Amino acid sequence: MAPRSASKTPESSDKVGVICRALRRAIIEQALAPGAKLPEDSLGERFGVSRTIARHALGQLAAEGLVELRRNRIAVVATPSWQEARDAFDIRIELERLVVRQLAGKLTKNQVSELNAHVDAEDRARDGSDAVSIRLATEFHILLANMTNSPILVRYVSEVAYRCCLTLSLYSRPHSSECAINEHRAIIAALVKGDESKVMGLMHSHLDSVANRALVAPAPQRGRDLLDILAPYAEEGEGGRVVKMPKVVRAR
Amino acid sequence: MAPRSASKTPESSDKVGVICRALRRAIIEQALAPGAKLPEDSLGERFGVSRTIARHALGQLAAEGLVELRRNRIAVVATPSWQEARDAFDIRIELERLVVRQLAGKLTKNQVSELNAHVDAEDRARDGSDAVSIRLATEFHILLANMTNSPILVRYVSEVAYRCCLTLSLYSRPHSSECAINEHRAIIAALVKGDESKVMGLMHSHLDSVANRALVAPAPQRGRDLLDILAPYAEEGEGGRVVKMPKVVRAR
DNA sequence: GGCCATCAAACTGCATGCAATTGAGGCGCT
DNA sequence: AGCGCCTCAATTGCATGCAGTTTGATGGCC
């Protein structure tokens, strides 16, 4: 069977799919930060399609939780609350335990080398931008999910992994990204060895540690984000005066 | 806070949301069987909107896995394979274990009575149509998920529950539906008592037994469904003659 | 009678146009 | 200067129109 990208997802249909994939990638690489505006016109123009299509793509992305749609308002990249981020990780842990449980001891030689190749790529990207490292780390998990041959599982793991990726860009410390490449290698090893509970434990602690490293601030924001983010800057503007907040065009 | 339906889902926006909800309900109540055609025109006409809107709604439903979209083809209600059905249940089990783990011992009095009221309703619907019973049983689980206050978890549990509901209509024996009302009561009791592992076990075995009761046929279909379904009828049509297959308008 | 080619109706893919809503800047008032 | 109102450009919500594809039905041919 030819490796035509899964025909069942509406995704791969046509232009809509292209836009979705592009935006998804831009979002998880933080080229589009949470809160960034996504006007239908601009998207359409940028991708050479009409608003109708851009709109449809935004709808799909919204269904995945990557963008927020408010009636009569410009769509924006989603800005999950800290609690939602934590919830996403909890769900992700359960789903990925399921993945490795199904995979333990069942990987073909080809699959193992594919995984190893991916981790090697992660290694090489170590000195590159954080954004790329994070994307690669996420894609490792998606690659794993793909090997289960369960379309539903793939979809959910992908979605939730992307969401986690998004939250990482919101809440994680600058360079905490992922020194977790070794943990990926350990997971592969355990999968090959075929010890279900061992690999489930590894995956659990791997994701848990990523989450804990990333989601460090228990209550970083209250009202909304902007005010708190700017709070440190609010004292001693230039001479005892409170700085008048400038334009504030959240995420250009 | 007013109980306005979650503002974040694009769903509740407007006409699209109405159509989605209507179709979802029709599908899980089997008014629309798997394979049923869903032409944009007809939907638009039926709901008094343009094709554009109907199309958008179909897109959302496809993202949830309830309908299948193939390029240039009429959309149809999804027809999950047996394996996909099994996978969906596996995922559902993990997700709902998470739900009850978060809920154990944390339900308010109001929530408990809401749950009891729902189960009572299930009881009353016992003599009604199977479809309604199944829908109510599914909604019990969604109600539970809602109480976690985790939008992401709600979304995933809802989706996967609807999918399972859909598969039930495909693979379950006529009246196997759910005598599982008692199990629902047991889960409520365990939740109130607050024993995490107890209630997780209950939920696990509850869903597992529903799945096993429903997904009985390990390999009921090979090529596609129609041929196998008709196989028993293929011998001795009316006089040693093979019956000429009539129109066969899958799901009117 | 059964099978294949041709054709018309049905349907989707997509762009565009128009009305309604938003929010941002400008103006006047205090 | 500060505050609020008002107007207007920007943007979304939705319907319609046209072009391309699929479906399935009719008619000719074996």
mmCIF file of C-alpha atoms in Angstrom, chain B:
data_model
loop_
_atom_site.group_PDB
_atom_site.id
_atom_site.type_symbol
_atom_site.label_atom_id
_atom_site.label_comp_id
_atom_site.label_asym_id
_atom_site.label_seq_id
_atom_site.Cartn_x
_atom_site.Cartn_y
_atom_site.Cartn_z
ATOM 1 C CA MET B 1 -21.813 32.541 36.873
ATOM 2 C CA ALA B 2 -24.510 31.954 34.368
ATOM 3 C CA PRO B 3 -24.520 28.460 32.895
ATOM 4 C CA ARG B 4 -23.816 29.612 29.398
ATOM 5 C CA SER B 5 -22.436 26.657 27.521
ATOM 6 C CA ALA B 6 -18.644 26.736 27.523
ATOM 7 C CA SER B 7 -17.675 29.780 25.573
ATOM 8 C CA LYS B 8 -14.366 28.455 24.440
ATOM 9 C CA THR B 9 -15.576 25.781 22.121
ATOM 10 C CA PRO B 10 -16.332 27.150 18.662
ATOM 11 C CA GLU B 11 -19.237 24.834 18.929
ATOM 12 C CA SER B 12 -21.482 27.067 20.900
ATOM 13 C CA SER B 13 -20.868 29.937 18.546
ATOM 14 C CA ASP B 14 -23.980 29.794 16.538
ATOM 15 C CA LYS B 15 -25.671 27.894 13.786
ATOM 16 C CA VAL B 16 -22.700 25.601 13.335
ATOM 17 C CA GLY B 17 -23.015 24.535 16.951
ATOM 18 C CA VAL B 18 -26.725 23.841 16.569
ATOM 19 C CA ILE B 19 -26.134 21.612 13.585
ATOM 20 C CA CYS B 20 -23.273 19.804 15.271
ATOM 21 C CA ARG B 21 -25.305 19.057 18.356
ATOM 22 C CA ALA B 22 -28.289 17.931 16.342
ATOM 23 C CA LEU B 23 -26.244 15.629 14.150
ATOM 24 C CA ARG B 24 -24.288 14.236 17.078
ATOM 25 C CA ARG B 25 -27.468 13.371 18.835
ATOM 26 C CA ALA B 26 -29.033 11.899 15.734
ATOM 27 C CA ILE B 27 -25.968 9.776 15.206
ATOM 28 C CA ILE B 28 -25.686 8.416 18.711
ATOM 29 C CA GLU B 29 -29.386 7.680 18.778
ATOM 30 C CA GLN B 30 -28.942 5.823 15.520
ATOM 31 C CA ALA B 31 -31.453 7.959 13.717
ATOM 32 C CA LEU B 32 -28.494 8.292 11.404
ATOM 33 C CA ALA B 33 -26.834 4.922 11.020
ATOM 34 C CA PRO B 34 -23.167 4.524 10.172
ATOM 35 C CA GLY B 35 -22.736 5.040 6.467
ATOM 36 C CA ALA B 36 -25.709 7.358 6.135
ATOM 37 C CA LYS B 37 -25.125 10.101 3.615
ATOM 38 C CA LEU B 38 -24.943 13.709 4.703
ATOM 39 C CA PRO B 39 -25.082 15.993 1.669
ATOM 40 C CA GLU B 40 -24.304 19.605 2.425
ATOM 41 C CA ASP B 41 -27.312 20.859 0.510
ATOM 42 C CA SER B 42 -29.816 18.763 2.371
ATOM 43 C CA LEU B 43 -28.357 19.640 5.737
ATOM 44 C CA GLY B 44 -28.357 23.304 4.897
ATOM 45 C CA GLU B 45 -31.918 23.167 3.734
ATOM 46 C CA ARG B 46 -33.048 21.180 6.723
ATOM 47 C CA PHE B 47 -31.482 23.605 9.192
ATOM 48 C CA GLY B 48 -32.237 26.723 7.217
ATOM 49 C CA VAL B 49 -28.649 27.693 6.554
ATOM 50 C CA SER B 50 -26.362 27.796 3.594
ATOM 51 C CA ARG B 51 -24.077 25.017 2.473
ATOM 52 C CA THR B 52 -21.147 26.961 3.868
ATOM 53 C CA ILE B 53 -22.388 26.472 7.400
ATOM 54 C CA ALA B 54 -23.405 22.875 6.916
ATOM 55 C CA ARG B 55 -19.992 22.217 5.501
ATOM 56 C CA HIS B 56 -18.296 23.802 8.476
ATOM 57 C CA ALA B 57 -20.358 21.695 10.844
ATOM 58 C CA LEU B 58 -19.395 18.553 8.972
ATOM 59 C CA GLY B 59 -15.789 19.595 9.334
ATOM 60 C CA GLN B 60 -16.122 19.798 13.097
ATOM 61 C CA LEU B 61 -17.878 16.467 13.307
ATOM 62 C CA ALA B 62 -15.187 14.925 11.160
ATOM 63 C CA ALA B 63 -12.582 16.265 13.562
ATOM 64 C CA GLU B 64 -14.435 14.387 16.276
ATOM 65 C CA GLY B 65 -14.442 11.239 14.220
ATOM 66 C CA LEU B 66 -18.210 11.015 13.923
ATOM 67 C CA VAL B 67 -18.373 11.592 10.194
ATOM 68 C CA GLU B 68 -16.059 10.735 7.369
ATOM 69 C CA LEU B 69 -15.094 13.281 4.773
ATOM 70 C CA ARG B 70 -13.658 12.143 1.470
ATOM 71 C CA ARG B 71 -12.678 14.654 -1.125
ATOM 72 C CA ASN B 72 -15.391 15.370 -3.650
ATOM 73 C CA ARG B 73 -17.593 12.797 -2.017
ATOM 74 C CA ILE B 74 -20.705 13.063 0.046
ATOM 75 C CA ALA B 75 -19.928 13.035 3.755
ATOM 76 C CA VAL B 76 -21.127 9.950 5.576
ATOM 77 C CA VAL B 77 -21.607 8.961 9.178
ATOM 78 C CA ALA B 78 -18.416 7.241 10.286
ATOM 79 C CA THR B 79 -18.182 3.472 10.130
ATOM 80 C CA PRO B 80 -15.347 2.559 12.461
ATOM 81 C CA SER B 81 -13.677 -0.766 11.971
ATOM 82 C CA TRP B 82 -13.892 -3.302 14.750
ATOM 83 C CA GLN B 83 -10.298 -2.650 15.678
ATOM 84 C CA GLU B 84 -10.926 1.074 15.904
ATOM 85 C CA ALA B 85 -13.863 0.394 18.144
ATOM 86 C CA ARG B 86 -11.687 -1.676 20.446
ATOM 87 C CA ASP B 87 -9.011 1.029 20.455
ATOM 88 C CA ALA B 88 -11.582 3.665 21.285
ATOM 89 C CA PHE B 89 -12.710 1.680 24.289
ATOM 90 C CA ASP B 90 -9.133 1.196 25.473
ATOM 91 C CA ILE B 91 -8.563 4.927 25.357
ATOM 92 C CA ARG B 92 -11.856 5.584 27.002
ATOM 93 C CA ILE B 93 -10.984 3.327 29.890
ATOM 94 C CA GLU B 94 -7.809 5.225 30.634
ATOM 95 C CA LEU B 95 -9.463 8.607 30.342
ATOM 96 C CA GLU B 96 -12.356 7.718 32.571
ATOM 97 C CA ARG B 97 -10.089 6.205 35.174
ATOM 98 C CA LEU B 98 -8.481 9.618 35.244
ATOM 99 C CA VAL B 99 -11.886 11.216 35.663
ATOM 100 C CA VAL B 100 -12.918 9.179 38.665
ATOM 101 C CA ARG B 101 -9.469 9.460 40.192
ATOM 102 C CA GLN B 102 -9.825 13.215 40.183
ATOM 103 C CA LEU B 103 -13.358 13.038 41.445
ATOM 104 C CA ALA B 104 -13.043 10.480 44.238
ATOM 105 C CA GLY B 105 -14.173 11.990 47.497
ATOM 106 C CA LYS B 106 -14.461 15.446 46.015
ATOM 107 C CA LEU B 107 -18.073 15.551 44.884
ATOM 108 C CA THR B 108 -20.384 18.157 46.354
ATOM 109 C CA LYS B 109 -23.808 17.198 47.606
ATOM 110 C CA ASN B 110 -25.372 18.864 44.599
ATOM 111 C CA GLN B 111 -23.247 16.925 42.213
ATOM 112 C CA VAL B 112 -24.125 13.667 43.871
ATOM 113 C CA SER B 113 -27.823 14.343 43.570
ATOM 114 C CA GLU B 114 -27.382 15.405 39.980
ATOM 115 C CA LEU B 115 -25.718 12.083 39.261
ATOM 116 C CA ASN B 116 -28.395 10.165 41.097
ATOM 117 C CA ALA B 117 -31.083 12.031 39.211
ATOM 118 C CA HIS B 118 -29.449 11.065 35.968
ATOM 119 C CA VAL B 119 -29.283 7.407 36.874
ATOM 120 C CA ASP B 120 -32.916 7.567 37.890
ATOM 121 C CA ALA B 121 -33.680 8.894 34.444
ATOM 122 C CA GLU B 122 -31.746 5.998 32.960
ATOM 123 C CA ASP B 123 -33.864 3.667 35.024
ATOM 124 C CA ARG B 124 -37.088 5.193 33.803
ATOM 125 C CA ALA B 125 -35.939 5.013 30.183
ATOM 126 C CA ARG B 126 -35.356 1.309 30.567
ATOM 127 C CA ASP B 127 -38.483 0.366 28.698
ATOM 128 C CA GLY B 128 -38.075 2.980 26.030
ATOM 129 C CA SER B 129 -36.033 2.608 22.903
ATOM 130 C CA ASP B 130 -32.570 1.123 23.096
ATOM 131 C CA ALA B 131 -31.224 4.221 21.434
ATOM 132 C CA VAL B 132 -32.339 6.461 24.255
ATOM 133 C CA SER B 133 -30.936 4.108 26.875
ATOM 134 C CA ILE B 134 -27.578 4.093 25.174
ATOM 135 C CA ARG B 135 -27.564 7.842 24.872
ATOM 136 C CA LEU B 136 -28.393 8.297 28.530
ATOM 137 C CA ALA B 137 -25.728 5.828 29.582
ATOM 138 C CA THR B 138 -23.196 7.739 27.527
ATOM 139 C CA GLU B 139 -24.343 11.030 28.952
ATOM 140 C CA PHE B 140 -23.807 9.729 32.458
ATOM 141 C CA HIS B 141 -20.132 9.408 31.720
ATOM 142 C CA ILE B 142 -19.993 12.829 30.152
ATOM 143 C CA LEU B 143 -21.752 14.302 33.152
ATOM 144 C CA LEU B 144 -19.084 12.765 35.317
ATOM 145 C CA ALA B 145 -16.330 14.190 33.137
ATOM 146 C CA ASN B 146 -17.907 17.630 33.347
ATOM 147 C CA MET B 147 -17.523 17.587 37.090
ATOM 148 C CA THR B 148 -13.754 17.516 36.807
ATOM 149 C CA ASN B 149 -13.829 21.102 35.552
ATOM 150 C CA SER B 150 -11.126 20.203 33.112
ATOM 151 C CA PRO B 151 -12.252 21.366 29.683
ATOM 152 C CA ILE B 152 -9.693 19.226 27.935
ATOM 153 C CA LEU B 153 -10.687 16.101 29.756
ATOM 154 C CA VAL B 154 -14.338 16.842 29.100
ATOM 155 C CA ARG B 155 -13.678 17.205 25.424
ATOM 156 C CA TYR B 156 -11.743 14.000 25.073
ATOM 157 C CA VAL B 157 -14.069 11.923 27.190
ATOM 158 C CA SER B 158 -17.072 13.258 25.302
ATOM 159 C CA GLU B 159 -15.548 12.566 21.958
ATOM 160 C CA VAL B 160 -14.408 9.102 22.710
ATOM 161 C CA ALA B 161 -17.660 8.262 24.446
ATOM 162 C CA TYR B 162 -19.635 9.353 21.412
ATOM 163 C CA ARG B 163 -17.396 7.264 19.228
ATOM 164 C CA CYS B 164 -17.943 4.263 21.418
ATOM 165 C CA CYS B 165 -21.640 4.938 21.283
ATOM 166 C CA LEU B 166 -21.414 4.892 17.519
ATOM 167 C CA THR B 167 -19.617 1.580 17.484
ATOM 168 C CA LEU B 168 -22.187 0.139 19.816
ATOM 169 C CA SER B 169 -24.775 0.713 17.148
ATOM 170 C CA LEU B 170 -22.584 -1.126 14.685
ATOM 171 C CA TYR B 171 -21.427 -4.152 16.566
ATOM 172 C CA SER B 172 -23.604 -4.742 19.572
ATOM 173 C CA ARG B 173 -26.248 -7.380 19.794
ATOM 174 C CA PRO B 174 -29.797 -6.040 19.630
ATOM 175 C CA HIS B 175 -30.621 -5.836 23.307
ATOM 176 C CA SER B 176 -27.297 -6.127 25.009
ATOM 177 C CA SER B 177 -27.394 -2.377 25.453
ATOM 178 C CA GLU B 178 -26.818 -1.650 29.100
ATOM 179 C CA CYS B 179 -28.095 -3.403 32.112
ATOM 180 C CA ALA B 180 -25.195 -1.532 33.578
ATOM 181 C CA ILE B 181 -27.264 0.954 35.503
ATOM 182 C CA ASN B 182 -26.333 -0.737 38.729
ATOM 183 C CA GLU B 183 -22.708 -0.287 37.901
ATOM 184 C CA HIS B 184 -23.348 3.414 37.530
ATOM 185 C CA ARG B 185 -24.849 3.456 40.993
ATOM 186 C CA ALA B 186 -21.903 1.552 42.369
ATOM 187 C CA ILE B 187 -19.523 4.073 40.862
ATOM 188 C CA ILE B 188 -21.386 6.958 42.450
ATOM 189 C CA ALA B 189 -21.263 5.214 45.809
ATOM 190 C CA ALA B 190 -17.546 4.584 45.533
ATOM 191 C CA LEU B 191 -16.932 8.166 44.477
ATOM 192 C CA VAL B 192 -18.750 9.422 47.537
ATOM 193 C CA LYS B 193 -16.830 7.054 49.742
ATOM 194 C CA GLY B 194 -13.683 8.476 48.209
ATOM 195 C CA ASP B 195 -11.677 5.331 47.617
ATOM 196 C CA GLU B 196 -9.605 6.188 44.571
ATOM 197 C CA SER B 197 -8.345 2.785 43.587
ATOM 198 C CA LYS B 198 -11.700 1.175 44.283
ATOM 199 C CA VAL B 199 -13.557 3.538 42.012
ATOM 200 C CA MET B 200 -10.903 3.333 39.332
ATOM 201 C CA GLY B 201 -11.251 -0.416 39.364
ATOM 202 C CA LEU B 202 -15.016 -0.166 39.173
ATOM 203 C CA MET B 203 -14.874 2.183 36.227
ATOM 204 C CA HIS B 204 -12.369 -0.036 34.513
ATOM 205 C CA SER B 205 -14.409 -3.174 34.830
ATOM 206 C CA HIS B 206 -17.607 -1.315 33.984
ATOM 207 C CA LEU B 207 -16.267 -0.054 30.677
ATOM 208 C CA ASP B 208 -14.469 -3.265 29.979
ATOM 209 C CA SER B 209 -17.622 -5.268 30.418
ATOM 210 C CA VAL B 210 -19.606 -2.890 28.239
ATOM 211 C CA ALA B 211 -16.947 -3.241 25.575
ATOM 212 C CA ASN B 212 -16.848 -6.991 25.856
ATOM 213 C CA ARG B 213 -20.572 -7.332 25.794
ATOM 214 C CA ALA B 214 -20.730 -5.131 22.746
ATOM 215 C CA LEU B 215 -17.699 -6.001 20.708
ATOM 216 C CA VAL B 216 -18.244 -9.674 20.600
ATOM 217 C CA ALA B 217 -17.264 -10.508 17.079
ATOM 218 C CA PRO B 218 -13.493 -10.743 16.721
ATOM 219 C CA ALA B 219 -13.567 -10.773 12.946
ATOM 220 C CA PRO B 220 -17.059 -10.130 11.707
ATOM 221 C CA GLN B 221 -15.983 -8.419 8.545
ATOM 222 C CA ARG B 222 -13.111 -8.650 6.162
ATOM 223 C CA GLY B 223 -13.429 -6.964 2.818
ATOM 224 C CA ARG B 224 -16.061 -4.488 3.776
ATOM 225 C CA ASP B 225 -19.156 -5.035 5.776
ATOM 226 C CA LEU B 226 -21.841 -5.451 3.171
ATOM 227 C CA LEU B 227 -20.516 -8.571 1.545
ATOM 228 C CA ASP B 228 -20.168 -10.432 4.801
ATOM 229 C CA ILE B 229 -23.471 -9.308 6.097
ATOM 230 C CA LEU B 230 -25.155 -10.581 2.969
ATOM 231 C CA ALA B 231 -23.137 -13.779 2.809
ATOM 232 C CA PRO B 232 -25.675 -15.887 4.769
ATOM 233 C CA TYR B 233 -28.376 -14.845 2.321
ATOM 234 C CA ALA B 234 -26.362 -15.693 -0.732
ATOM 235 C CA GLU B 235 -27.327 -19.365 -0.880
ATOM 236 C CA GLU B 236 -30.727 -20.643 -1.929
ATOM 237 C CA GLY B 237 -32.317 -17.416 -2.954
ATOM 238 C CA GLU B 238 -35.620 -18.661 -4.319
ATOM 239 C CA GLY B 239 -34.849 -21.744 -6.304
ATOM 240 C CA GLY B 240 -31.199 -22.586 -6.371
ATOM 241 C CA ARG B 241 -30.630 -19.238 -7.944
ATOM 242 C CA VAL B 242 -28.393 -16.692 -6.388
ATOM 243 C CA VAL B 243 -30.517 -13.771 -5.381
ATOM 244 C CA LYS B 244 -29.818 -10.778 -7.464
ATOM 245 C CA MET B 245 -28.765 -8.099 -5.067
ATOM 246 C CA PRO B 246 -31.325 -5.344 -5.071
ATOM 247 C CA LYS B 247 -30.598 -1.701 -5.045
ATOM 248 C CA VAL B 248 -28.606 -1.745 -1.786
ATOM 249 C CA VAL B 249 -28.793 1.892 -0.911
ATOM 250 C CA ARG B 250 -26.702 1.640 2.231
ATOM 251 C CA ALA B 251 -28.518 3.478 4.940
ATOM 252 C CA ARG B 252 -31.125 5.221 2.841
#
